[in-house]
Coordinates of C-alpha atoms in Angstrom, one line a residue:
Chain A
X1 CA 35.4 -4.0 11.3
X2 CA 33.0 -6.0 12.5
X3 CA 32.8 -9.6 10.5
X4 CA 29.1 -10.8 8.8
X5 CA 27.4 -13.2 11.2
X6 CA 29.7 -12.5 14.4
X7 CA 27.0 -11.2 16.3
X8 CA 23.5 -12.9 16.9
X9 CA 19.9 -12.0 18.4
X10 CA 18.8 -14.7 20.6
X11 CA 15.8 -13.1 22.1
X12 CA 13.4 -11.0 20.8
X13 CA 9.9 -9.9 21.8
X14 CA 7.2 -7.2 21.9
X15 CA 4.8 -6.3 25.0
X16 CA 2.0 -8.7 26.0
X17 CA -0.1 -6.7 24.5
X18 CA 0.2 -4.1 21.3
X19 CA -1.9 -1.0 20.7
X20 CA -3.8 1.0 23.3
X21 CA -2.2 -0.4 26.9
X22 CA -3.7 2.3 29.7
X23 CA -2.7 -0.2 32.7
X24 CA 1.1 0.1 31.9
X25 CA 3.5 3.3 32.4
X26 CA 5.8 4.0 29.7
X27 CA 8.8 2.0 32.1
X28 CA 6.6 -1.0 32.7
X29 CA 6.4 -1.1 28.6
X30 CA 9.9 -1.5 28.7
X31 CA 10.1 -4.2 31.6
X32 CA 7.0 -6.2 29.6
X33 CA 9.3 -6.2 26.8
X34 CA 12.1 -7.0 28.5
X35 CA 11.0 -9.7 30.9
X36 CA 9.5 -11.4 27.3
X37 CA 12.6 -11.4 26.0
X38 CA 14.8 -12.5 28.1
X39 CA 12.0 -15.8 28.4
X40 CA 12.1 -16.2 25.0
X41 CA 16.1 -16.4 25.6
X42 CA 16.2 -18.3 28.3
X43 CA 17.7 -15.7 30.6
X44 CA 17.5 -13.8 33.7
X45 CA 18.2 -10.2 34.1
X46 CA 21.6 -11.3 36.4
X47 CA 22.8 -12.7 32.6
X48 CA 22.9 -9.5 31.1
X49 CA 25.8 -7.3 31.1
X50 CA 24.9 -4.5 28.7
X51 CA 22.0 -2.5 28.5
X52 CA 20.9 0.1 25.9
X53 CA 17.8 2.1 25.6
X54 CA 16.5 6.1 24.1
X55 CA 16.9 9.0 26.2
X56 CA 19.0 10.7 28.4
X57 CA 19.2 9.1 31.8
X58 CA 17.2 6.2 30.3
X59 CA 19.9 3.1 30.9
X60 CA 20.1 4.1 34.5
X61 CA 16.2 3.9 35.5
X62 CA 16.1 0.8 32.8
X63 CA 19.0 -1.0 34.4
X64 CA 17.6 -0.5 37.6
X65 CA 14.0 -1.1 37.1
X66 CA 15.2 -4.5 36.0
X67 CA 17.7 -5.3 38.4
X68 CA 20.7 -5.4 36.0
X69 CA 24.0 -4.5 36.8
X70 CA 25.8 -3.7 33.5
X71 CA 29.2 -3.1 32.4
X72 CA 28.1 -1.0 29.1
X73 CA 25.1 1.2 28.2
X74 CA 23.8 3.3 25.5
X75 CA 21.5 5.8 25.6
X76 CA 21.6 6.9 22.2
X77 CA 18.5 8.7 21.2
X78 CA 17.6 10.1 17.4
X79 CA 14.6 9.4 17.5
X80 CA 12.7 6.1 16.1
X81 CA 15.4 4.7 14.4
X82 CA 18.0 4.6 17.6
X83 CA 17.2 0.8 18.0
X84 CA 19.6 0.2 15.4
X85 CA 22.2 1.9 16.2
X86 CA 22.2 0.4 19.5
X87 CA 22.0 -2.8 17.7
X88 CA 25.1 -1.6 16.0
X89 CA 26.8 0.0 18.8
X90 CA 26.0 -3.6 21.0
X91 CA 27.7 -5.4 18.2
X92 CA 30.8 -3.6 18.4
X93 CA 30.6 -3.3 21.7
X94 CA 30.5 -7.2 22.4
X95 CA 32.7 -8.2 19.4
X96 CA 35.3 -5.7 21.7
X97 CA 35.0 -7.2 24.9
X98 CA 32.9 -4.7 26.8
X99 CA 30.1 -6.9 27.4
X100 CA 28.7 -10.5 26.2
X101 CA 25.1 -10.1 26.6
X102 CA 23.1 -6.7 25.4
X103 CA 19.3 -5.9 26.0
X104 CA 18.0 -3.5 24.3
X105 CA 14.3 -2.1 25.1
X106 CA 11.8 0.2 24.1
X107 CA 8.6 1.4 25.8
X108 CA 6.2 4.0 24.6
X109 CA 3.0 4.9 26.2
X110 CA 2.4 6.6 22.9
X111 CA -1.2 7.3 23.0
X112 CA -2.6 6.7 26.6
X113 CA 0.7 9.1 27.7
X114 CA 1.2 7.0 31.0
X115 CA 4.5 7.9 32.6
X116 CA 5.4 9.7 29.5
X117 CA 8.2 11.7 28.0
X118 CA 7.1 15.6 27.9
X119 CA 8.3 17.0 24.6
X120 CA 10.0 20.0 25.7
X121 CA 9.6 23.3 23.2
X122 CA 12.9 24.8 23.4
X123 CA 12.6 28.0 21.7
X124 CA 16.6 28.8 22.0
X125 CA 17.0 25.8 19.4
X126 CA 17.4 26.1 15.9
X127 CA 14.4 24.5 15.3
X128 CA 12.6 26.5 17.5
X129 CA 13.8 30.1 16.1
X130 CA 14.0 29.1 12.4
X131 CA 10.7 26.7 12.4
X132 CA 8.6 26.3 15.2
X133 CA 7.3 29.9 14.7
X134 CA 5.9 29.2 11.3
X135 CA 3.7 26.4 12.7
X136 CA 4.5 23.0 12.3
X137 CA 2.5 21.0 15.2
X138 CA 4.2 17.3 15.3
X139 CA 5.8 14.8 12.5
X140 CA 2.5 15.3 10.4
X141 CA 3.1 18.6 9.8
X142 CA 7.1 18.2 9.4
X143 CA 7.9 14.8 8.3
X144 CA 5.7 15.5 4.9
X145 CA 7.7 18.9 4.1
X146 CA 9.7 17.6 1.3
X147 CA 6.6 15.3 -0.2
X148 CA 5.2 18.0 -3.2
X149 CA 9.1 18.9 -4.0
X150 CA 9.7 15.3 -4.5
X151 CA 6.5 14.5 -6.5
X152 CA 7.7 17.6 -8.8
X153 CA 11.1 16.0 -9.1
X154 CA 10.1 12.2 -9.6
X155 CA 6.5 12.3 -11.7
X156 CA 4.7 10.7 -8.6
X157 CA 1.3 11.0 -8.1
X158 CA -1.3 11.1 -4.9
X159 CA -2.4 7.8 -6.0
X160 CA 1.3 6.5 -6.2
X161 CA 1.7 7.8 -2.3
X162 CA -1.9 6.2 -1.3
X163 CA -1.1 2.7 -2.9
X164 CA 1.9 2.9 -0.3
X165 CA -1.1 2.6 1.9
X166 CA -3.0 0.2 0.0
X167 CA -0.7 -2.5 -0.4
X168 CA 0.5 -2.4 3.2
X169 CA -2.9 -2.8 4.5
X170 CA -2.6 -6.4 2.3
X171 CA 0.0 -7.2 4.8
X172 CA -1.5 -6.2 7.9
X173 CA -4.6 -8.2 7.2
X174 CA -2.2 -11.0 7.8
X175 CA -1.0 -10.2 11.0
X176 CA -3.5 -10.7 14.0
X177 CA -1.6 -8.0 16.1
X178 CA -1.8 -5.6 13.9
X179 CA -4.4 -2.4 14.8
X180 CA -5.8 -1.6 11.2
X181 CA -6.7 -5.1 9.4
X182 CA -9.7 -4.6 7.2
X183 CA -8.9 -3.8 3.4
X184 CA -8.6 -0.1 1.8
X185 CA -8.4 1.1 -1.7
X186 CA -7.1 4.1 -3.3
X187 CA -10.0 5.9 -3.0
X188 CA -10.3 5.4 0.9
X189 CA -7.1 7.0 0.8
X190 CA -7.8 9.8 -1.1
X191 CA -11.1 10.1 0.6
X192 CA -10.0 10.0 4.0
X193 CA -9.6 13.3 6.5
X194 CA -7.0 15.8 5.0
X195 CA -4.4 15.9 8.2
X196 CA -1.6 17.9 5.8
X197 CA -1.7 18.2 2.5
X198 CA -0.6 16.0 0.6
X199 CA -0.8 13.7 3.4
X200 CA -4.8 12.4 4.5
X201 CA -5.1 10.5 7.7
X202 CA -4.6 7.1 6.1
X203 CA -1.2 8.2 4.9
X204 CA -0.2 8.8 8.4
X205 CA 0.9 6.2 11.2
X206 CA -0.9 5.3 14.0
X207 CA -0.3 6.3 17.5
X208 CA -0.3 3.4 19.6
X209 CA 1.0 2.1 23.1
X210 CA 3.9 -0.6 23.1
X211 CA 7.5 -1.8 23.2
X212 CA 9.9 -4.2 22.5
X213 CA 13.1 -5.8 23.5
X214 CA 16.2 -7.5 21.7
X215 CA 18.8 -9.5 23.0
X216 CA 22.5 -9.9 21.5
X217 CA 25.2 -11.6 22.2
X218 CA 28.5 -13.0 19.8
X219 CA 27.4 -16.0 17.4
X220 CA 29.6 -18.6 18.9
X221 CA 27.3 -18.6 21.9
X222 CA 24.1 -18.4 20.2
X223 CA 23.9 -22.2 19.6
X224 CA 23.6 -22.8 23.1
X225 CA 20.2 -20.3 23.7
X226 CA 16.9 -22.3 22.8
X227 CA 15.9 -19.9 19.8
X228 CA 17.1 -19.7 16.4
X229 CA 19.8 -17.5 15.9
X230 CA 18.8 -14.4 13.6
X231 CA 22.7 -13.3 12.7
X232 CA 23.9 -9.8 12.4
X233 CA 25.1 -9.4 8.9
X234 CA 26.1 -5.4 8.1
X235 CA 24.8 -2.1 10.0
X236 CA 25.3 1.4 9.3
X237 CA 24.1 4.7 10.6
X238 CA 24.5 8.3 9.8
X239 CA 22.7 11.7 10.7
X240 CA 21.7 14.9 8.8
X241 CA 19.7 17.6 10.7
X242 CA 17.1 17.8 13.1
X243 CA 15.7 20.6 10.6
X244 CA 13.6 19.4 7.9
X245 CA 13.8 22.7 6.0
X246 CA 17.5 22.3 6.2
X247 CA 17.9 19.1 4.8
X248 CA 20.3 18.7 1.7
X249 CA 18.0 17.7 -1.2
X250 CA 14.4 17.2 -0.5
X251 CA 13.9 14.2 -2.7
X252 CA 16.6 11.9 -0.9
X253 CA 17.4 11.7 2.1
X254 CA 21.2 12.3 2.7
X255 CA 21.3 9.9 6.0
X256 CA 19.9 7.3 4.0
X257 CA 22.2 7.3 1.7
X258 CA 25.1 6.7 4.2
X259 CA 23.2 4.3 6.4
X260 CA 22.0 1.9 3.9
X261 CA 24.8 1.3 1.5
X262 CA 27.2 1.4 4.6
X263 CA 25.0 -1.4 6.2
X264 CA 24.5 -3.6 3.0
X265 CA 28.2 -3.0 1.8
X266 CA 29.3 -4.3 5.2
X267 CA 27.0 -7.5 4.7
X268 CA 28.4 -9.0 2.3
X269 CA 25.5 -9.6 0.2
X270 CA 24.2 -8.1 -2.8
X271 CA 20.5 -6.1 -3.2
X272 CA 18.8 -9.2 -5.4
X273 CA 19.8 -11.1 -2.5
X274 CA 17.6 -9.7 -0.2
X275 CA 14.4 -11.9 0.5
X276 CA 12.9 -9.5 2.8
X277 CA 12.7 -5.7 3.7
X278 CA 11.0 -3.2 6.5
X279 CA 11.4 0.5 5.6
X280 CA 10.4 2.6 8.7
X281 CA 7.1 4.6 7.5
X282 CA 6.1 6.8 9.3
X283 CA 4.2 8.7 6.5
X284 CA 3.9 7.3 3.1
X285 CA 6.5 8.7 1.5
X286 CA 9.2 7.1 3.5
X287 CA 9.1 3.4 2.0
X288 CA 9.9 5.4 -1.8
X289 CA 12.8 7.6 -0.4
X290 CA 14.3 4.4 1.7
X291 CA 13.9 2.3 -1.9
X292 CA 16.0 4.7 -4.5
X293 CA 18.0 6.1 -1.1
X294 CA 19.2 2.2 -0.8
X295 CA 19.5 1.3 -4.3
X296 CA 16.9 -1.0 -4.7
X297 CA 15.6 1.1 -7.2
X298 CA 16.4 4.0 -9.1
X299 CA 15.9 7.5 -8.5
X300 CA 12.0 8.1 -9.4
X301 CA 11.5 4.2 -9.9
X302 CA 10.2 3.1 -6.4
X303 CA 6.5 4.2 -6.7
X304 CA 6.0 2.6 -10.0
X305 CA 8.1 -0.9 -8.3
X306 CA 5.0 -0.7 -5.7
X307 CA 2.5 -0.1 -7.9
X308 CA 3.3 -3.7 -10.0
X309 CA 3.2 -5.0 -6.3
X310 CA 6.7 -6.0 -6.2
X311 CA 6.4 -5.1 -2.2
X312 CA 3.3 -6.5 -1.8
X313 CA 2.4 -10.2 -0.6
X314 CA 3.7 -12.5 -3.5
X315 CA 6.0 -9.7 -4.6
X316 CA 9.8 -10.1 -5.5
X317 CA 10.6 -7.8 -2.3
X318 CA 7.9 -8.3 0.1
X319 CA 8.1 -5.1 2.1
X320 CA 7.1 -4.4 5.6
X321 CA 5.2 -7.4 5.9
X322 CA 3.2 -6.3 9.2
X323 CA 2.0 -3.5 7.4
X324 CA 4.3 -1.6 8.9
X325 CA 3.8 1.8 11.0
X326 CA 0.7 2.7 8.7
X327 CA -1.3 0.1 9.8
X328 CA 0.5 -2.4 12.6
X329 CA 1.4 -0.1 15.1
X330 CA 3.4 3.2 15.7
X331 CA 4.4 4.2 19.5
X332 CA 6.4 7.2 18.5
X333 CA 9.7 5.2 18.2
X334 CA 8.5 3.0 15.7
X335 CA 12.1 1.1 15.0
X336 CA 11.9 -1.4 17.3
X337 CA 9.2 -2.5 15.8
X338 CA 10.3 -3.0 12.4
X339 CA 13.9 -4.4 14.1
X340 CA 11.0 -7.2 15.7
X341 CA 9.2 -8.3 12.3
X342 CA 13.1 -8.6 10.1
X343 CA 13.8 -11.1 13.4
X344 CA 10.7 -13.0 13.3
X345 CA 11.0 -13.2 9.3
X346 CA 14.4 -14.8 9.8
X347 CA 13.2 -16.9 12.0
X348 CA 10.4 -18.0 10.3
X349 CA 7.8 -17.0 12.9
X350 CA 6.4 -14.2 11.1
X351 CA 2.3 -14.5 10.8
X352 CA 3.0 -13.6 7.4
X353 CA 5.9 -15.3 6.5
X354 CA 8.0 -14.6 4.0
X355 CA 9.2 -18.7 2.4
X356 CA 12.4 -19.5 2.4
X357 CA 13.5 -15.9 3.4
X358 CA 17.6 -15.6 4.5
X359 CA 18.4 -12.4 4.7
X360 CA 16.1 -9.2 5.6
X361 CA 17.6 -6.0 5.6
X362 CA 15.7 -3.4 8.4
X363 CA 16.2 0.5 7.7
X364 CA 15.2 2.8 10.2
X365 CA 14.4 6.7 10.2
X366 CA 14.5 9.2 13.0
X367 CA 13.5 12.6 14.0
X368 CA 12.0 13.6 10.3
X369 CA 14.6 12.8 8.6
X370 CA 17.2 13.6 10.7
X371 CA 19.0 10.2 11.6
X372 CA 18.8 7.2 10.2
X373 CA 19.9 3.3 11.1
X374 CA 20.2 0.2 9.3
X375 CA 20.6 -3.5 10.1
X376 CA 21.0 -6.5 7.8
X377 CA 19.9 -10.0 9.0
X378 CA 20.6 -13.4 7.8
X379 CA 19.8 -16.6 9.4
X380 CA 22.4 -18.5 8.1
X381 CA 26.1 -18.3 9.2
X382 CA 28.4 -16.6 6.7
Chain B
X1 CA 0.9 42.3 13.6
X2 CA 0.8 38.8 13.9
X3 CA -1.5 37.2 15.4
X4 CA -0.7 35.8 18.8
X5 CA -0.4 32.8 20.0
X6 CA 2.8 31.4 18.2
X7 CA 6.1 29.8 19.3
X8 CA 8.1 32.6 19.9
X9 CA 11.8 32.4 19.3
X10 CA 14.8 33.1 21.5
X11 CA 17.7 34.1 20.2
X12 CA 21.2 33.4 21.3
X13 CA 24.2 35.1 20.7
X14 CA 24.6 33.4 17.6
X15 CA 22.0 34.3 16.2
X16 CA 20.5 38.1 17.7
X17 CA 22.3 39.6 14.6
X18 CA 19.7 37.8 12.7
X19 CA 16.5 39.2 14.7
X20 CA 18.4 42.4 15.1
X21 CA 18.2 42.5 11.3
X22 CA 14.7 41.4 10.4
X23 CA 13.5 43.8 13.2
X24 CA 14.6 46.5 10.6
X25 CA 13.6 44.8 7.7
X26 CA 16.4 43.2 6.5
X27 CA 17.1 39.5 5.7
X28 CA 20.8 39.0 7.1
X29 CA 22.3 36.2 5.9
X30 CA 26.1 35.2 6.3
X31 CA 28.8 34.1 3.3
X32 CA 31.3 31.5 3.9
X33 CA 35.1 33.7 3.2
X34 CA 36.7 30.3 2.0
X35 CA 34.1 29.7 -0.2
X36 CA 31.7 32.5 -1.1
X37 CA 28.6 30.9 -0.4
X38 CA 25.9 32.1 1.8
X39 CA 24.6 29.5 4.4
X40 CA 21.4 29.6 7.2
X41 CA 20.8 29.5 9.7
X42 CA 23.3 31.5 11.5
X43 CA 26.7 30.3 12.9
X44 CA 29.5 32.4 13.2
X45 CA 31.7 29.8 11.4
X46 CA 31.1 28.2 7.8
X47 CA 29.1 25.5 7.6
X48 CA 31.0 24.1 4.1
X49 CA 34.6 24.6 5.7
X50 CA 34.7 25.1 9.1
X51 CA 36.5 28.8 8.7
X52 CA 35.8 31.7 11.4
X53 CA 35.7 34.3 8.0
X54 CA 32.6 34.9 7.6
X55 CA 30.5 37.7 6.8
X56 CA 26.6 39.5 7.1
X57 CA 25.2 40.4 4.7
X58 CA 21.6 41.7 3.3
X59 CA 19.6 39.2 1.2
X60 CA 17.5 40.2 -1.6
X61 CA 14.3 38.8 -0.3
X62 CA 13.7 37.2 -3.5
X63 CA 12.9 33.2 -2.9
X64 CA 11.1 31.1 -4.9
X65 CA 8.7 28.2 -3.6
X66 CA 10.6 25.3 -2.3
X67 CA 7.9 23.0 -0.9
X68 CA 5.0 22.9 1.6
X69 CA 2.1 21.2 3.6
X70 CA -1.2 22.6 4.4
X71 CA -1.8 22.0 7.8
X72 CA -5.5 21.5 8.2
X73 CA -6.0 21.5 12.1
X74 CA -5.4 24.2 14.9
X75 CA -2.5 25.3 16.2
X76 CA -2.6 28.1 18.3
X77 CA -1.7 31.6 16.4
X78 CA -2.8 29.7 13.0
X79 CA -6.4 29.6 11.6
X80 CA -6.4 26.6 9.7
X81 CA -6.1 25.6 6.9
X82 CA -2.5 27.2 6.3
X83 CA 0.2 26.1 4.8
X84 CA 4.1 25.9 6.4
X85 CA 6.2 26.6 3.9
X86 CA 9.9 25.8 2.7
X87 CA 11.6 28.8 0.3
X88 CA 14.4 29.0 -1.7
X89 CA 16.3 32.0 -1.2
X90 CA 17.9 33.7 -4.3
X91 CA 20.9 33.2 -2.6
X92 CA 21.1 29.6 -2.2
X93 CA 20.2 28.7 1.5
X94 CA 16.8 27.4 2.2
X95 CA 14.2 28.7 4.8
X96 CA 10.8 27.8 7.0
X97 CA 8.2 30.4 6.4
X98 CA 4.4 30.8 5.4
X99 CA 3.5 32.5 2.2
X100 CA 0.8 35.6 3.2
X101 CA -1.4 37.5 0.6
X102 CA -1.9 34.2 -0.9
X103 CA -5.0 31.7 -0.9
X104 CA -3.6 28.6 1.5
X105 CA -4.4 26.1 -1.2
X106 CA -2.7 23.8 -3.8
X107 CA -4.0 25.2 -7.3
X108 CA -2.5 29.0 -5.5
X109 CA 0.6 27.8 -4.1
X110 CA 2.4 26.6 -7.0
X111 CA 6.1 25.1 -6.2
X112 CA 8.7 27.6 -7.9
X113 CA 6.4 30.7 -8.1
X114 CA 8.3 33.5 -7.3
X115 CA 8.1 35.3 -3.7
X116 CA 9.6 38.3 -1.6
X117 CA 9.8 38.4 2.1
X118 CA 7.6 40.6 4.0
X119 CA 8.0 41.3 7.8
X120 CA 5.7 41.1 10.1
X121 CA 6.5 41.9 13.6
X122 CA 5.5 39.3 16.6
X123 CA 5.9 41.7 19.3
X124 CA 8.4 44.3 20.3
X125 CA 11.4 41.9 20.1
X126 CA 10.5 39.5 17.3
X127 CA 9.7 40.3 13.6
X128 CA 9.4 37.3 11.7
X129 CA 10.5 36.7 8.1
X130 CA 7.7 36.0 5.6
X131 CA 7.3 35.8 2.2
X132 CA 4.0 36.6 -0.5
X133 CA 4.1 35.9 -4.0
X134 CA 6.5 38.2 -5.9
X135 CA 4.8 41.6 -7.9
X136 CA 3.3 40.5 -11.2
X137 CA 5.8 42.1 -13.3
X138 CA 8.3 40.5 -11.6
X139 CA 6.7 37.4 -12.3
X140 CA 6.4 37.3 -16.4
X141 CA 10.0 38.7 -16.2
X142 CA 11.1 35.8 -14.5
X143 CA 8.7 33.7 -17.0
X144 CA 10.0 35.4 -20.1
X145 CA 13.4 34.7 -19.1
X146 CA 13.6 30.6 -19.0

């Protein structure tokens, strides 16, 4: 198996620009990304030999948009969280031989729908036999399915779910990029526009236009690239189903479970070492599930550990420190995103930074809750 | 009859036993012969081992309240607010639904309540499964009995 630290980032970067871009298609979102990347690392497209991206016949038009000629892709696509498994599958792939240098993009005209991915109704599927005919119209009206079962199960309350809100808004303030910066309470929350019950508007993520790119390569060559190397500690990934009324157990997610204990087990490092955490939320309800499904808390624990603020700035964990998909920005494929702020943490770029942080662990979620991915960084050599 | 305007489903051959059934009123679900338990959707193989013995048979209907959001903006064949529902099927296997003869709000749709499915046809080819909140009696027996 892959060894702590063998594999390092050495460029990462988001688009220019972050939020509602009309004047890019979805592919230039990926080539913005890119092309900042690959500055920030120093490099050219002719220097990368790997490529990996979402969709099906994505590495192709990627790889050729960009001029790259590469000897391994990935296409893998679950949904948001597919950034890290292609940070995984890069890893392996490099620490193999296959390649030396990976990029891996994302682009999402999310909200202005330039050059966008059609999602296709496909009424052979299961889902669309066994769900789509009983009305669920998008993630809002899927991704919140288990929500009331769990709040049963674990004693939490609406104002436990909107304080997931709340306290994430106290990061974004911090972070001049993100779209939503001006305080909220509870009581916003609670008072904001019913979407699906029990989720309001403010307990949904945004729907913005964006990307972002990551570079890899093995650790023994990161010294020579002008950034600071942000080392690849432990990944993990798993899958479940893409149907949410399928799932397992509705208050615990069953690829979380694998993911994250895979990823941190592989690391190396224990839970109270972790300085710094992002939890892919999509909906509220995602950064308690990802707490207890990780083991940083126990089952029915995690909305009372954000309530004493132990996520929130000045916290023991701070937790998705750009305020996250709630309030920094959400394309659709949110991962990358979250794979961008654990990066800038470890390299101590982060507008909110995080002192002293070494090791951030990154935990993705895909499709509902249908896949899931998890990375754990360190910025110091194992 | 349903009103129109919703996804309509296709089955495969896989599953037509399924539609077949619920077109006559019946809730077909299959049983694992390694095992014994019954499993959804339909496969022609067991989900919990893999084995090719399996069976259809009829469900009870009976289901109890899983979980559930109330989706508070159109959708075409939906009047909003209404609320997409997860059930628990007396024999195990969970399904997607919406609860009818029932108001679509929080203080009537109370997770665990008792329900039986009710049929409603889409057209000539589909019926869909759906469930209402179970006959009272029904409903203090099950009370009584925890």
């Amino acid at each position: 198996m892959l060894k702590p630290g063998e594999i390092a980032v050495v460029g990462a970067a988001e688009t220019t620009k972050l939020g509602v871009i009309p004047e890019m298609s979805q592919i230039m979102l990926h080539a913005d990304a890119a092309l900042n990347a690959l500055a920030d690392a120093g490099l050219k497209p002719s220097d990368i030999d790997g490529v990996a991206c979402v969709g099906p016949m994505m590495p192709q038009q990627i790889a050729h948009y960009l001029g790259i000629t590469p000897k391994w892709v990935d296409g893998t696509a679950v949904g948001g969280c597919s950034f890290m498994l292609h940070v995984r599958h890069a890893a392996a792939a490099i620490s193999a031989g296959y390649c030396k240098t990976v990029l891996i993009t994302h682009g999402e005209s999310g909200k202005s729908r330039v050059g966008a991915t059609p999602r296709p109704a496909e009424p052979e599927s299961l889902n669309g036999q066994f769900e789509a005919p009983f009305g669920p119209f998008g993630p809002p009206t899927l991704f919140p399915i288990p929500v009331l079962r769990y709040m049963k199960a674990r004693g939490v309350t609406h104002e436990d779910l909107a304080t997931v809100a709340v306290v994430q808004r106290e990061w974004a303030a911090k972070n001049p990029r993100a779209m939503y910066r001006d305080p909220i309470t509870v009581a916003d929350v609670l008072n904001s526009r019913m979407i699906a019950y029990p989720f309001r508007i403010l307990e949904c993520c945004l729907v913005t236009d964006g990307g972002g790119a990551l570079i890899l390569t093995s650790a023994d060559r990161a010294k020579d690239f002008p950034t600071k190397p942000v080392y690849i500690l432990g990944t993990g990934e798993s899958v479940e189903t893409t149907m949410v009324s399928q799932m397992e157990d509705f208050t615990s997610s069953r690829a979380f479970r694998v993911a994250g204990p895979t990823a941190i087990e592989a690391s190396g490092i224990s839970r109270s070492d972790v300085d710094h955490m992002m939890i892919y939320d999509a909906f509220a309800h995602l950064p308690l599930y990802g707490l207890e499904d990780l083991g940083f808390c126990k089952p029915g624990e995690a909305a009372g550990f954000i309530r004493e603020r132990n996520t929130a700035p000045g916290g023991k964990l701070p937790l998705n420190t750009t305020g996250g998909g709630l309030s920094y920005t959400h394309t659709g494929m949110y991962g990358m995103f979250a794979l961008q702020e654990s990066v800038r943490q470890m390299r101590g770029t982060a507008p909110a930074q995080v002192q002293g942080a070494k090791t951030s662990v990154c935990h993705g979620v895909g499709g509902m809750f249908s896949a899931s991915g998890t990375v754990v960084f360190g910025n110091e050599k194992p | 009859m349903i009103a129109p305007g919703r996804a309509k489903p296709k089955p495969t051959p896989e599953t037509r036993h399924f539609w077949d059934g619920a077109k006559q009123g019946k809730l077909l679900l299959q049983r694992c012969g390694d095992t014994g338990r019954a499993y959804f959707p339909p496969r022609p193989f067991s989900p919990f081992t893999g084995t090719r013995n399996v069976t259809v048979f009829e469900a009870s209907g009976r289901a109890t309240l899983h979980s559930y959001v109330i989706h508070h903006r159109p959708v075409p064949g939906f009047t909003p607010p209404y609320a997409i529902a997860v059930v628990e099927l007396e024999e195990g296997p969970r399904m997607m639904t919406n609860i009818i003869d029932c108001p679509q709000t929080p203080e009537a749709l109370v997770l665990d309540m008792p329900l039986q499915v009710a049929f409603e046809a889409m057209d000539e080819e589909i019926t869909l499964p759906l469930f209402r909140p179970a006959p009272a009696a029904e409903r203090q027996s099950k009370a009584g009995g925890k």
